[in-house]
Short mmCIF file of C-alpha atoms in Angstrom, two decimals:
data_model
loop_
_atom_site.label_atom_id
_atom_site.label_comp_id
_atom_site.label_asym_id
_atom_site.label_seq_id
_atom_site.Cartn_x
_atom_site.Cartn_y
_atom_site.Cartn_z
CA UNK Y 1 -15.92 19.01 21.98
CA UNK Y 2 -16.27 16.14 19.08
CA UNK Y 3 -13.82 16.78 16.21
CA UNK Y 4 -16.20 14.94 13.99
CA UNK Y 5 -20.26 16.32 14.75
CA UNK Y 6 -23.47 15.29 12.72
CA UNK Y 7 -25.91 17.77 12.57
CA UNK Y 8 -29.55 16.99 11.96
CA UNK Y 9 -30.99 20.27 12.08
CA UNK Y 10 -31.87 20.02 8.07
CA UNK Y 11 -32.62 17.08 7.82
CA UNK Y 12 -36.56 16.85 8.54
CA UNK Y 13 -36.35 13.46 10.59
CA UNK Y 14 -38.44 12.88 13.99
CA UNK Y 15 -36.85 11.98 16.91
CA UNK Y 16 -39.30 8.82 17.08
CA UNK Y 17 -37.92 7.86 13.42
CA UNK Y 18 -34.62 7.21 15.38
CA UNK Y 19 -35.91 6.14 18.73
CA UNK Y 20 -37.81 3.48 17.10
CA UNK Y 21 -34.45 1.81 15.38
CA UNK Y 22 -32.92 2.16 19.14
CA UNK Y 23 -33.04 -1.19 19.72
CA UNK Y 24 -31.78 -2.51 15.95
CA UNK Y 25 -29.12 0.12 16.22
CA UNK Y 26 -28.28 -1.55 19.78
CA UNK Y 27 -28.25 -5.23 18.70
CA UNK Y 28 -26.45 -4.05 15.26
CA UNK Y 29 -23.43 -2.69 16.81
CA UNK Y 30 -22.73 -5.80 18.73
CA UNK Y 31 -22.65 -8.29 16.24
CA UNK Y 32 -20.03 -5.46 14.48
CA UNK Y 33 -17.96 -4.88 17.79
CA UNK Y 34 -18.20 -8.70 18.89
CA UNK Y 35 -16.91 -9.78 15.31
CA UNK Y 36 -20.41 -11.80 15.08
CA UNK Y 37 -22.75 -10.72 12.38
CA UNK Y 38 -23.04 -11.49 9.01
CA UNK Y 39 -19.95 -11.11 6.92
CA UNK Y 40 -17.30 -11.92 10.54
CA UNK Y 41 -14.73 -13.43 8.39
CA UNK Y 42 -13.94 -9.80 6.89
CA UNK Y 43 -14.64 -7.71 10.25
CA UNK Y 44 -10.54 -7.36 10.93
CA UNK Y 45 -11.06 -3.51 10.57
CA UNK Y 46 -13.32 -3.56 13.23
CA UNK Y 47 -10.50 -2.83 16.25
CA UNK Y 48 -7.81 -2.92 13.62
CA UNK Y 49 -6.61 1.05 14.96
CA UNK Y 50 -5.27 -0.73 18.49
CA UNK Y 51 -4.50 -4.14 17.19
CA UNK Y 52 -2.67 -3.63 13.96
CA UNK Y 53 0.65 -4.99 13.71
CA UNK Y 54 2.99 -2.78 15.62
CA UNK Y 55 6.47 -4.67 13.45
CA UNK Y 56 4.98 -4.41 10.44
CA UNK Y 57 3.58 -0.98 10.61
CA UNK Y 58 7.85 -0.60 11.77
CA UNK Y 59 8.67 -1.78 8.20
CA UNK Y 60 5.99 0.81 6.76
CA UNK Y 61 7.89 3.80 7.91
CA UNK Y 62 11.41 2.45 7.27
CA UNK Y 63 10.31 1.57 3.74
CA UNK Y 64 8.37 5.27 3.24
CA UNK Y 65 11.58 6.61 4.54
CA UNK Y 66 13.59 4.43 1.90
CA UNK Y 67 11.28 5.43 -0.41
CA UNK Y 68 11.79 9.36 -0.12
CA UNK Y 69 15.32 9.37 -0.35
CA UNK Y 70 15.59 7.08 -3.83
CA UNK Y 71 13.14 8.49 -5.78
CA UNK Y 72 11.67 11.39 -7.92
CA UNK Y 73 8.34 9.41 -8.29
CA UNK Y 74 6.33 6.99 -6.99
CA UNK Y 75 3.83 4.82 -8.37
CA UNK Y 76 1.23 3.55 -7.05
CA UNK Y 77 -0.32 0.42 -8.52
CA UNK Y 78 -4.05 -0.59 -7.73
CA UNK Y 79 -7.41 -0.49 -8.36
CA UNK Y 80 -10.75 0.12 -6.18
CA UNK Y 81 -9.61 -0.39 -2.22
CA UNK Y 82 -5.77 -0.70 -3.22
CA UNK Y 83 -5.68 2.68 -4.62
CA UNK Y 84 -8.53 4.80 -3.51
CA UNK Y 85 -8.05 5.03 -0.02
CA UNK Y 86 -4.34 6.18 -0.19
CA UNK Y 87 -5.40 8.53 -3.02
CA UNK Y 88 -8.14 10.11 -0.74
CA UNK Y 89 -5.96 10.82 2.03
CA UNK Y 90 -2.90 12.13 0.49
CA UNK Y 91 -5.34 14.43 -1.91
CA UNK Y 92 -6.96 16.09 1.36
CA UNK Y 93 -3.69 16.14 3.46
CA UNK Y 94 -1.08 17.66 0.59
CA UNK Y 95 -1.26 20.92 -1.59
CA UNK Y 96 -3.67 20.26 -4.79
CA UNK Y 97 -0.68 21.11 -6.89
CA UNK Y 98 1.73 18.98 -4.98
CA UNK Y 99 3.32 17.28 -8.25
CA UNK Y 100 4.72 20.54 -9.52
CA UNK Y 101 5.75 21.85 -6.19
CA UNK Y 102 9.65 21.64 -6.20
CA UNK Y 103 10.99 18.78 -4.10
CA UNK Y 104 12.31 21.42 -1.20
CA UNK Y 105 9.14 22.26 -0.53
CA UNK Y 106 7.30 18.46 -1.11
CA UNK Y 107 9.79 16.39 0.69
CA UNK Y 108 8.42 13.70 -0.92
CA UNK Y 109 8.92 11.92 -4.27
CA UNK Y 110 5.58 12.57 -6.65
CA UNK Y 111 2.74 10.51 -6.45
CA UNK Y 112 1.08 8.86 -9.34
CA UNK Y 113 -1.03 5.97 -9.96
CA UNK Y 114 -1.67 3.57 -12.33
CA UNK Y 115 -3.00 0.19 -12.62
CA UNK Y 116 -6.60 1.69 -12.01
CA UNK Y 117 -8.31 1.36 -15.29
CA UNK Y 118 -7.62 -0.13 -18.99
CA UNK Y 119 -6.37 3.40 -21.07
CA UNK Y 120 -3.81 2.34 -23.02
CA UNK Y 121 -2.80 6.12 -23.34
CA UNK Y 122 -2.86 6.75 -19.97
CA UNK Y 123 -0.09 4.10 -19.34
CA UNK Y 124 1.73 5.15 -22.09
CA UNK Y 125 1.54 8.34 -21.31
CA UNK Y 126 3.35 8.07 -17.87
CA UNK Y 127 5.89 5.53 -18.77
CA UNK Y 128 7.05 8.09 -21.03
CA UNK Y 129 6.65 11.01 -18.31
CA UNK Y 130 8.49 8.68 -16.12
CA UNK Y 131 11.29 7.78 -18.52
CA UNK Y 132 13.79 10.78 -17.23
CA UNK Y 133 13.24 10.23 -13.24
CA UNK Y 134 14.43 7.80 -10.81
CA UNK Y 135 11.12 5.70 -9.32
CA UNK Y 136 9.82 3.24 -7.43
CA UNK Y 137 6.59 1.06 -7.57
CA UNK Y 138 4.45 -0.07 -5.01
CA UNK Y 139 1.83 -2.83 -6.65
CA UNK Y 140 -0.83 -3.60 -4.49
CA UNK Y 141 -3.28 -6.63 -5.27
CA UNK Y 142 -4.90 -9.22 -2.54
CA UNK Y 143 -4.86 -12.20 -5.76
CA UNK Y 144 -1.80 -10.39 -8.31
CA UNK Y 145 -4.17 -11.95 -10.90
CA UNK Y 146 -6.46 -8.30 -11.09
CA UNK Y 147 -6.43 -7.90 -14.89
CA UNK Y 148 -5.99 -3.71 -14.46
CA UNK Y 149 -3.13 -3.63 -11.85
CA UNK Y 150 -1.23 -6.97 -13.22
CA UNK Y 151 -1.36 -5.58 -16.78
CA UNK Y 152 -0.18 -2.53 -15.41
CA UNK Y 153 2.36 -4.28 -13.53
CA UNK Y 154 4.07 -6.14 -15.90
CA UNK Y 155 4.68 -2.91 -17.76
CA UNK Y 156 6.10 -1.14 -14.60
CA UNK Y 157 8.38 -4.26 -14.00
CA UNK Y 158 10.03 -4.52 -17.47
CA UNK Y 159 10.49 -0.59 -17.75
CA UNK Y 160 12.36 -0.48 -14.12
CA UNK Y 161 14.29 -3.88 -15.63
CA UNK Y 162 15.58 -2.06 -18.44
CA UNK Y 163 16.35 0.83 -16.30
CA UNK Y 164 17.97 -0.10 -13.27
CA UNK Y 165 18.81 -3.92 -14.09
CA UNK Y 166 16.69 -6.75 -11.84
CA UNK Y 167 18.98 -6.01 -9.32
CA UNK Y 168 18.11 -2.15 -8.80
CA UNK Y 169 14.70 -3.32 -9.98
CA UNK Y 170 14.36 -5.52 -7.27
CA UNK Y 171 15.30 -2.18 -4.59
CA UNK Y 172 12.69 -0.12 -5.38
CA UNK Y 173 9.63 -2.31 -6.08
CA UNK Y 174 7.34 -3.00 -2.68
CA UNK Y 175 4.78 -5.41 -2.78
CA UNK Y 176 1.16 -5.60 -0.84
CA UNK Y 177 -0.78 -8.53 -0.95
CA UNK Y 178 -1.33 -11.80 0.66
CA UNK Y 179 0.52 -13.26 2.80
CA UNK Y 180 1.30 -16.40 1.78
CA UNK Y 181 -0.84 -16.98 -1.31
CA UNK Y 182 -1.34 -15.77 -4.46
CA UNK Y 183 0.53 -14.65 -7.90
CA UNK Y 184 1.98 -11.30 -6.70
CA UNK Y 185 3.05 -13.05 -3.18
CA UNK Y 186 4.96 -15.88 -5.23
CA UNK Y 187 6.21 -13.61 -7.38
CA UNK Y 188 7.61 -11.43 -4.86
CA UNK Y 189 9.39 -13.93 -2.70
CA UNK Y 190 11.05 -15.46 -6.38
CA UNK Y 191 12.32 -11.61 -7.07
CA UNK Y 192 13.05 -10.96 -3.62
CA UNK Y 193 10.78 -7.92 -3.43
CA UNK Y 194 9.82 -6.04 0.07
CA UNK Y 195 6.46 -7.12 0.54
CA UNK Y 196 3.56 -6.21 2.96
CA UNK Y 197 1.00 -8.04 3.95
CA UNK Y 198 -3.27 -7.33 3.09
CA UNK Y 199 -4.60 -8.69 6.49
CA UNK Y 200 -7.08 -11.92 5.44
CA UNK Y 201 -9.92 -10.54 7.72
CA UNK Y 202 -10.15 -6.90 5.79
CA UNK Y 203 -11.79 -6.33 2.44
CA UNK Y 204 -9.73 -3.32 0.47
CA UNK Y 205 -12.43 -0.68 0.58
CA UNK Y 206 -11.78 -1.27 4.58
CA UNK Y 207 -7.78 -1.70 4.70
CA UNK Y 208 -6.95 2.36 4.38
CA UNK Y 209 -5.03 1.45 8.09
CA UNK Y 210 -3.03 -1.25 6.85
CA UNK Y 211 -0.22 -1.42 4.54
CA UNK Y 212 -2.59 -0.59 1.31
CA UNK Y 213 -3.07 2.70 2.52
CA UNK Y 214 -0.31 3.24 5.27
CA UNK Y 215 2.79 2.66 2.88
CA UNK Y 216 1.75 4.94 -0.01
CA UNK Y 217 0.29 7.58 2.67
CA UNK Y 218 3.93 7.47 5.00
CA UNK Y 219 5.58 7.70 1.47
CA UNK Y 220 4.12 10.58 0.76
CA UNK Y 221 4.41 12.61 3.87
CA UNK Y 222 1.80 12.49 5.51
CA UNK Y 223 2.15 11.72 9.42
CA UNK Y 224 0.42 8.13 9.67
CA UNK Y 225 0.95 8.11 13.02
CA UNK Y 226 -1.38 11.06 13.50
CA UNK Y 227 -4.00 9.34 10.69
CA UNK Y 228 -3.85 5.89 13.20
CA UNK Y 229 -4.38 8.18 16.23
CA UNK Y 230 -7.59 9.36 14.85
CA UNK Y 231 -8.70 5.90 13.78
CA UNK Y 232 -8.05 4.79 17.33
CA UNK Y 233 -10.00 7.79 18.65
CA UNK Y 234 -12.97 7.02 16.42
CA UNK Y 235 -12.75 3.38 17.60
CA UNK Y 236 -13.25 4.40 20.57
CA UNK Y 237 -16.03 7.67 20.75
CA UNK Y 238 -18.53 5.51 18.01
CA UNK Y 239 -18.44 2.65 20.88
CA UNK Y 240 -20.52 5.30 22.85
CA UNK Y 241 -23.85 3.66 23.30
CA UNK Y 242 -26.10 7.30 24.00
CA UNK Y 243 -27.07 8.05 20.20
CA UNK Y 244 -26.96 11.74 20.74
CA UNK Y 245 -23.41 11.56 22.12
CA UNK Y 246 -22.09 9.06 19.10
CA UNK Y 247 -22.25 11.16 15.12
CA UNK Y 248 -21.48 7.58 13.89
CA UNK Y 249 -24.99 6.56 15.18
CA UNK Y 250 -26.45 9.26 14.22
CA UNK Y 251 -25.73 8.98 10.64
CA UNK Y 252 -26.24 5.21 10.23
CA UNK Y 253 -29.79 5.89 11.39
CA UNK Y 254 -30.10 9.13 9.28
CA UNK Y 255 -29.17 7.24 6.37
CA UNK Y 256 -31.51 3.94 7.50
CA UNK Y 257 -34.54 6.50 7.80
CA UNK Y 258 -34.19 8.36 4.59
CA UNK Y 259 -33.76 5.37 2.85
CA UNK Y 260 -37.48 3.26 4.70
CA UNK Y 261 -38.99 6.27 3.78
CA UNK Y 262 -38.00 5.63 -0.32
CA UNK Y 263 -35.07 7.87 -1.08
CA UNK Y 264 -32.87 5.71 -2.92
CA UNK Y 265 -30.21 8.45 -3.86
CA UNK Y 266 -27.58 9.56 -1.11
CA UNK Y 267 -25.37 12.66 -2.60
CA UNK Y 268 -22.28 13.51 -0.47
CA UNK Y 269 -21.35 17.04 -0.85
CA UNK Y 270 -18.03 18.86 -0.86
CA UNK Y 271 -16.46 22.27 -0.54
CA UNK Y 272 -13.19 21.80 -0.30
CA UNK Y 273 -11.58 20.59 -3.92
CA UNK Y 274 -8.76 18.70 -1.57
CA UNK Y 275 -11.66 16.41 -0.29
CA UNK Y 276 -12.80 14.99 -3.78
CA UNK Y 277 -11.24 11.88 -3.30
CA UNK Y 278 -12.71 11.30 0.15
CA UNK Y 279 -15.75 11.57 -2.25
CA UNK Y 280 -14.86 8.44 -4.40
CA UNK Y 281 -13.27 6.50 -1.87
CA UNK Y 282 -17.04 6.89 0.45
CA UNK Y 283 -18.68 6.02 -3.14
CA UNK Y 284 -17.00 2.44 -3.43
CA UNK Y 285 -16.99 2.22 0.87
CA UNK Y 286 -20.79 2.40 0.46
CA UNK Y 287 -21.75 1.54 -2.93
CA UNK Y 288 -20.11 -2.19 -2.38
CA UNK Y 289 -21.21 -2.72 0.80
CA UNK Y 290 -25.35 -1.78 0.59
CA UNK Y 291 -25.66 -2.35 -3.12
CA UNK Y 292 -27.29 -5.95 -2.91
CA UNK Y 293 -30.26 -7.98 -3.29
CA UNK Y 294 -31.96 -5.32 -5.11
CA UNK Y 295 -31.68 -3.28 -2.04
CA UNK Y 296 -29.16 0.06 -1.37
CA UNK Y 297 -28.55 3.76 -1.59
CA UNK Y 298 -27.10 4.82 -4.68
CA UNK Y 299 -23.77 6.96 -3.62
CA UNK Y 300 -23.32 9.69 -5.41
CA UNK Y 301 -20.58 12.69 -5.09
CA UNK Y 302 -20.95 16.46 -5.89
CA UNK Y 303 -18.10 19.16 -5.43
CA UNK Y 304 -19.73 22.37 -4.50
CA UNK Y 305 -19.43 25.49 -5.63
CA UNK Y 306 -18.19 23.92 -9.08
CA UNK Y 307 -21.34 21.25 -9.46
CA UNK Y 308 -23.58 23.60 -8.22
CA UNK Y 309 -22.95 24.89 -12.23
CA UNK Y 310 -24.21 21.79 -13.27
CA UNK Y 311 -25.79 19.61 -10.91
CA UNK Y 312 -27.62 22.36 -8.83
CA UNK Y 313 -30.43 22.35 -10.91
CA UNK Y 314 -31.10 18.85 -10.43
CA UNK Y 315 -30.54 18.81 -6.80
CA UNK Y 316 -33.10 21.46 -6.48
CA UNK Y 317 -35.71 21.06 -8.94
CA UNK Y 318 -35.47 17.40 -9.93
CA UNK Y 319 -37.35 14.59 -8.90
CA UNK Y 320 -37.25 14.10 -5.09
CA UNK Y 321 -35.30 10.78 -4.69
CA UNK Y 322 -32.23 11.97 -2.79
CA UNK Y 323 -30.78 13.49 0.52
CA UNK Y 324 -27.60 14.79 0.64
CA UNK Y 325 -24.80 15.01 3.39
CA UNK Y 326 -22.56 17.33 3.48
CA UNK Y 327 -19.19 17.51 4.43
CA UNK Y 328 -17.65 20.29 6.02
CA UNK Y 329 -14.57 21.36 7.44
CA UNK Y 330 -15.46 24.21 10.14
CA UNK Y 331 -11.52 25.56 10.35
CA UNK Y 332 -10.26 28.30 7.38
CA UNK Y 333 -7.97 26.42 5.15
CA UNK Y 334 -6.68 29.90 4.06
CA UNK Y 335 -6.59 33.42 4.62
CA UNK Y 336 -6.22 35.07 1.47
CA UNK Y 337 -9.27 37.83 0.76
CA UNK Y 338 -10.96 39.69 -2.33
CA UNK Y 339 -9.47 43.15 -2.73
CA UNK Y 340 -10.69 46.11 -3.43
CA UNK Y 341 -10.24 47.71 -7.48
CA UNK Y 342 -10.69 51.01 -8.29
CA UNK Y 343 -13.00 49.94 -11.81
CA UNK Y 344 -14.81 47.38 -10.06
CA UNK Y 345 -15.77 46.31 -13.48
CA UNK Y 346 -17.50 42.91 -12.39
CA UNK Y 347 -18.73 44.60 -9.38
CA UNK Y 348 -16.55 42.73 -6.58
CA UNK Y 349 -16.25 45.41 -4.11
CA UNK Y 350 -19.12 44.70 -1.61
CA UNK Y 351 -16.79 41.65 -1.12
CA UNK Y 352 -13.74 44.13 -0.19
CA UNK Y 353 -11.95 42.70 2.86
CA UNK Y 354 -13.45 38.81 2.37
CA UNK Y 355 -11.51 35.90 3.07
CA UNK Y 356 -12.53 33.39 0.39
CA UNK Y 357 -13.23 30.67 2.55
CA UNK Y 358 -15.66 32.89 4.51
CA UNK Y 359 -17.44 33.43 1.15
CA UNK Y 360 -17.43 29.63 0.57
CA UNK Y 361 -19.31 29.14 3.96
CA UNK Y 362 -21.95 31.63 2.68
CA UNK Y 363 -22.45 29.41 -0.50
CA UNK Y 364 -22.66 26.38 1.79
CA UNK Y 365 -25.63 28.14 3.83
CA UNK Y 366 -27.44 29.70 1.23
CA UNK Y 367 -26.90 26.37 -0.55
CA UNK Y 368 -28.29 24.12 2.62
CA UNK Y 369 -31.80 26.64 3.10
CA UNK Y 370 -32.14 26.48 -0.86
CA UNK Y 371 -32.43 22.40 -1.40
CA UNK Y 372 -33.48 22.06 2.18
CA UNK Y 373 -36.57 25.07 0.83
CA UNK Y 374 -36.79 22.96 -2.16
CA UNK Y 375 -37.35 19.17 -0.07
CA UNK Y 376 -34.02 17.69 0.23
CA UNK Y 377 -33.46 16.85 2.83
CA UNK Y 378 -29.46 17.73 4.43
CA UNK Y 379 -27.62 16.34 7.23
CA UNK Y 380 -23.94 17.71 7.90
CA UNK Y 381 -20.72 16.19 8.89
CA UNK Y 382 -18.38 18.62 10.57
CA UNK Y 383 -14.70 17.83 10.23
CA UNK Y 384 -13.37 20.67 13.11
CA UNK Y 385 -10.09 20.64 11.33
CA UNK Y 386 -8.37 18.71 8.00
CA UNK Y 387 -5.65 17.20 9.12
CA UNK Y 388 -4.18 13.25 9.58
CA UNK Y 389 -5.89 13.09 12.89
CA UNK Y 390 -9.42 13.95 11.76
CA UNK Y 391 -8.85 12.78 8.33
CA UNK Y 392 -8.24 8.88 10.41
CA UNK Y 393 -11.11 9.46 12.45
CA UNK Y 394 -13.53 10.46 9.38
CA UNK Y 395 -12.40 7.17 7.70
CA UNK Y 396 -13.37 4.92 10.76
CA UNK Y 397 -16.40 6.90 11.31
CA UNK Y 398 -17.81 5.84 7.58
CA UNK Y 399 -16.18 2.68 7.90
CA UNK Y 400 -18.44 1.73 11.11
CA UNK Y 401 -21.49 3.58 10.42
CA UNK Y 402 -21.20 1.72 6.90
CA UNK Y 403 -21.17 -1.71 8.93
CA UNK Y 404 -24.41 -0.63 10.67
CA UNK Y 405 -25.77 0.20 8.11
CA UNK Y 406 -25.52 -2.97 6.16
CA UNK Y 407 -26.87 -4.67 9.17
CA UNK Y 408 -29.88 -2.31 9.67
CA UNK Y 409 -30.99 -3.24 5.88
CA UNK Y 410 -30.34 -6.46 6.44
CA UNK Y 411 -27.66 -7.15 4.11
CA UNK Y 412 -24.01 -8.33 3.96
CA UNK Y 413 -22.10 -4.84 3.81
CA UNK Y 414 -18.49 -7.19 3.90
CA UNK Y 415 -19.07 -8.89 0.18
CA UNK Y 416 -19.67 -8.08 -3.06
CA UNK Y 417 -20.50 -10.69 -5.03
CA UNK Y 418 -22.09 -8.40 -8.27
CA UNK Y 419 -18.41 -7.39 -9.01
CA UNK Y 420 -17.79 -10.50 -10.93
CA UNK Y 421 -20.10 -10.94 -13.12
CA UNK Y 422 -18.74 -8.01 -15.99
CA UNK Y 423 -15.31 -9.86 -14.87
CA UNK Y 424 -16.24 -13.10 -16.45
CA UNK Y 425 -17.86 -11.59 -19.43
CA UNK Y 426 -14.56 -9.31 -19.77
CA UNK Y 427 -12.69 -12.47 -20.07
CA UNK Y 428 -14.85 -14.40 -22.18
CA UNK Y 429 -14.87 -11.73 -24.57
CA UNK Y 430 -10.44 -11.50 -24.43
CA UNK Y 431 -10.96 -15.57 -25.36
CA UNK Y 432 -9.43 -16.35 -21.67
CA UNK Y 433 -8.92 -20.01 -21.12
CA UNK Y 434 -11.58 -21.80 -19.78
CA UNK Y 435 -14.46 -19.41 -20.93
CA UNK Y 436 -14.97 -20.83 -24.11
CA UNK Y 437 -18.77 -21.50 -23.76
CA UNK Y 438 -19.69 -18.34 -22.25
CA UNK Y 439 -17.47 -16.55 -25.61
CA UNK Y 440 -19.88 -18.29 -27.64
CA UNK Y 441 -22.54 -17.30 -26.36
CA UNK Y 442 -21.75 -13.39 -25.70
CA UNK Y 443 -20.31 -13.21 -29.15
CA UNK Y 444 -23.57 -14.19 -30.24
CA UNK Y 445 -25.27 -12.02 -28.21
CA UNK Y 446 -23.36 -9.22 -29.79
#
């Protein structure tokens, strides 16, 4: 049986609304596989679960390992695909509390991040949480030049200065980023810092199986060996070219069909708090890839029960642009049930005997006939278990059908060239050199 399943049942398509993309579907997948369609220069993730680099995925472990037994803390410096990926996986795969859980139980330093947006109290705030424990850093940036990890940076690298001298410094600060180009790159090699490499032919909202993600992941814990299993396996059941035997088909043309027929909202739903960051990690995975030439799906992210308090109302009774897919994981992640009290003051006792996650299933059902009732329609990913081997295979199973997608609408998923243009007002606007006309003429806009 599939560890990863798609089920259609909700989601009000015709079989003919796939059959007819057969042959799209057919010729999309092997410009992906054959490294040929649009965007090839950035299709390295493609087969990257069998051909990453065995020596270097060596140093991963032996630095995670190095990492664990110097530190209290680490810190994790990035921004969009240097951050979000390795946050997504180690929120699903480690105890939503796992900060405060003593360091017996964690056997792992802390994870925090910074470097992922401009809050000068936020950064403030954890240099001073930070001040008391022994750390390291690992800053990850393709150019070093990103203005929210580098500023970030520069703080990190002065506070571990004054604390440990350049020379301890220099021990527990790991680099990711180019290899052989690039301000972080040169300034690694002039400090001497460990540094791993962001592969050239993988954009960062893709690069979860290289160092970006694998170092902060192996530091953490979590058994990468395990996560790069699953990738491999998903590399290898989404090559299957019978649609109803391949879930990554199935919702690449789900998503394709929903989206012809004018939805241009796609909500991905949650019930499991430990998968929120799978959530925003999808969002940028699609939102950078299909958001272009006026054309896309605009991901969204709910977290049921708790948005159904807020967002439900919407979902049900609002205007019928969206579709949602929902995320499941079919295996308890806990046993512990309501009890039975003698005042039953809130009137809990029917639920005697309960386990909670049983009750959270129910929500998800009654929730699915209620929006499907109301015209949304819902298709469902099953995850059969949450673990590194089916959290790996989820991520190359939204990575591909993402890559088919793009190619079904007929756009570049591998670029994104919209991301620059708030960039270069940003640094008119600081009076960076070289942006002097453009700071004329925002300022007067303004």
């Amino acid at each position: 049986m599939m560890s990863i399943r798609f089920d259609l049942s909700y989601a009000n398509i015709n079989p003919s609304e796939f059959e007819n993309r057969f042959e799209q579907l057919a010729l999309a997948n092997e410009e992906l596989m054959a490294k040929t369609g649009i965007g090839n220069d950035f299709l390295g993730w493609v087969d990257y679960p069998i051909n990453y680099d065995k020596a270097e995925y060596a140093r991963i472990k032996k630095a995670a390992i190095k990492i664990q037994d110097t530190c209290d803390a680490l810190v994790i410096i990035g921004i969009g695909g240097s951050y979000l990926g390795s946050k997504a996986v180690i929120s699903a795969l480690t105890s939503p509390f796992f900060n405060e859980e003593p360091r017996s139980k964690r056997k792992a330093p802390k994870i925090y991040f910074a470097g992922q947006n401009l809050s000068g109290k936020y950064l403030e705030k954890l240099l001073e949480l930070l001040k008391d424990q022994d750390i390291c850093v690992n800053v990850i940036s393709k150019s070093g030049t990103t203005t929210e990890p580098a500023i970030a940076f520069r703080f990190f690298k002065k506070f571990m200065e004054e604390k440990y001298g350049k020379d301890g410094a220099r021990d527990r600060i790991f680099v990711t980023t180019d290899k052989s180009a690039g301000a972080l790159k040169f300034m690694a090699d002039e400090e001497g810092y460990e540094n791993f490499v962001i592969p050239d032919d993988i954009g960062g909202r893709y690069s979860v199986y290289t160092a970006v993600g694998l170092l902060p992941i192996a530091a953490a814990g979590i058994d990468i060996d395990a996560l790069m299993a699953g990738g491999k396996a998903g590399y290898e059941e989404y090559k299957n070219p019978k649609v109803d035997k391949n879930p990554c088909y199935q919702y690449a043309l789900y998503r394709n069909v929903l989206y012809n027929r004018g939805k241009s909202i796609e909500i991905l739903v949650d019930y499991d708090p430990s998968l929120e960051y799978i959530g925003e990690w999808w969002k940028q995975l699609f939102g950078e890839s299909d958001g272009k030439d006026g054309k896309g799906l605009f991901p969204s992210a709910v977290h049921f029960s708790t948005d159904l308090h807020s967002m439900g109302q919407m979902i049900q009774d609002g205007p019928k642009n969206h579709f949602e897919t929902v995320l499941v994981i079919d295996e308890d992640q806990s046993s512990i049930k309501v009890f039975h009290d003698d005042a039953n003051l809130e009137g809990l006792n029917y639920l005697n005997a309960w386990e909670i996650d049983a009750i959270n299933e129910k929500a998800f059902m009654g929730t699915l006939l209620a929006h499907v009732d109301g015209g949304v329609p819902n298709g469902i990913i099953h995850l059969k278990k949450l673990d590194a081997f089916n959290i790996g295979k989820l991520i190359y199973f939204f990575e591909k059908a993402c890559g088919l997608n793009g190619y079904l609408m007929g756009v570049n998923p591998f670029d994104q060239p919209g991301v620059e243009a708030y960039k270069k007002n940003m640094f008119a606007l600081l009076h960076k050199p070289g942006y002097e006309a453009l700071t004329t003429e925002l300022e007067e806009r303004l």
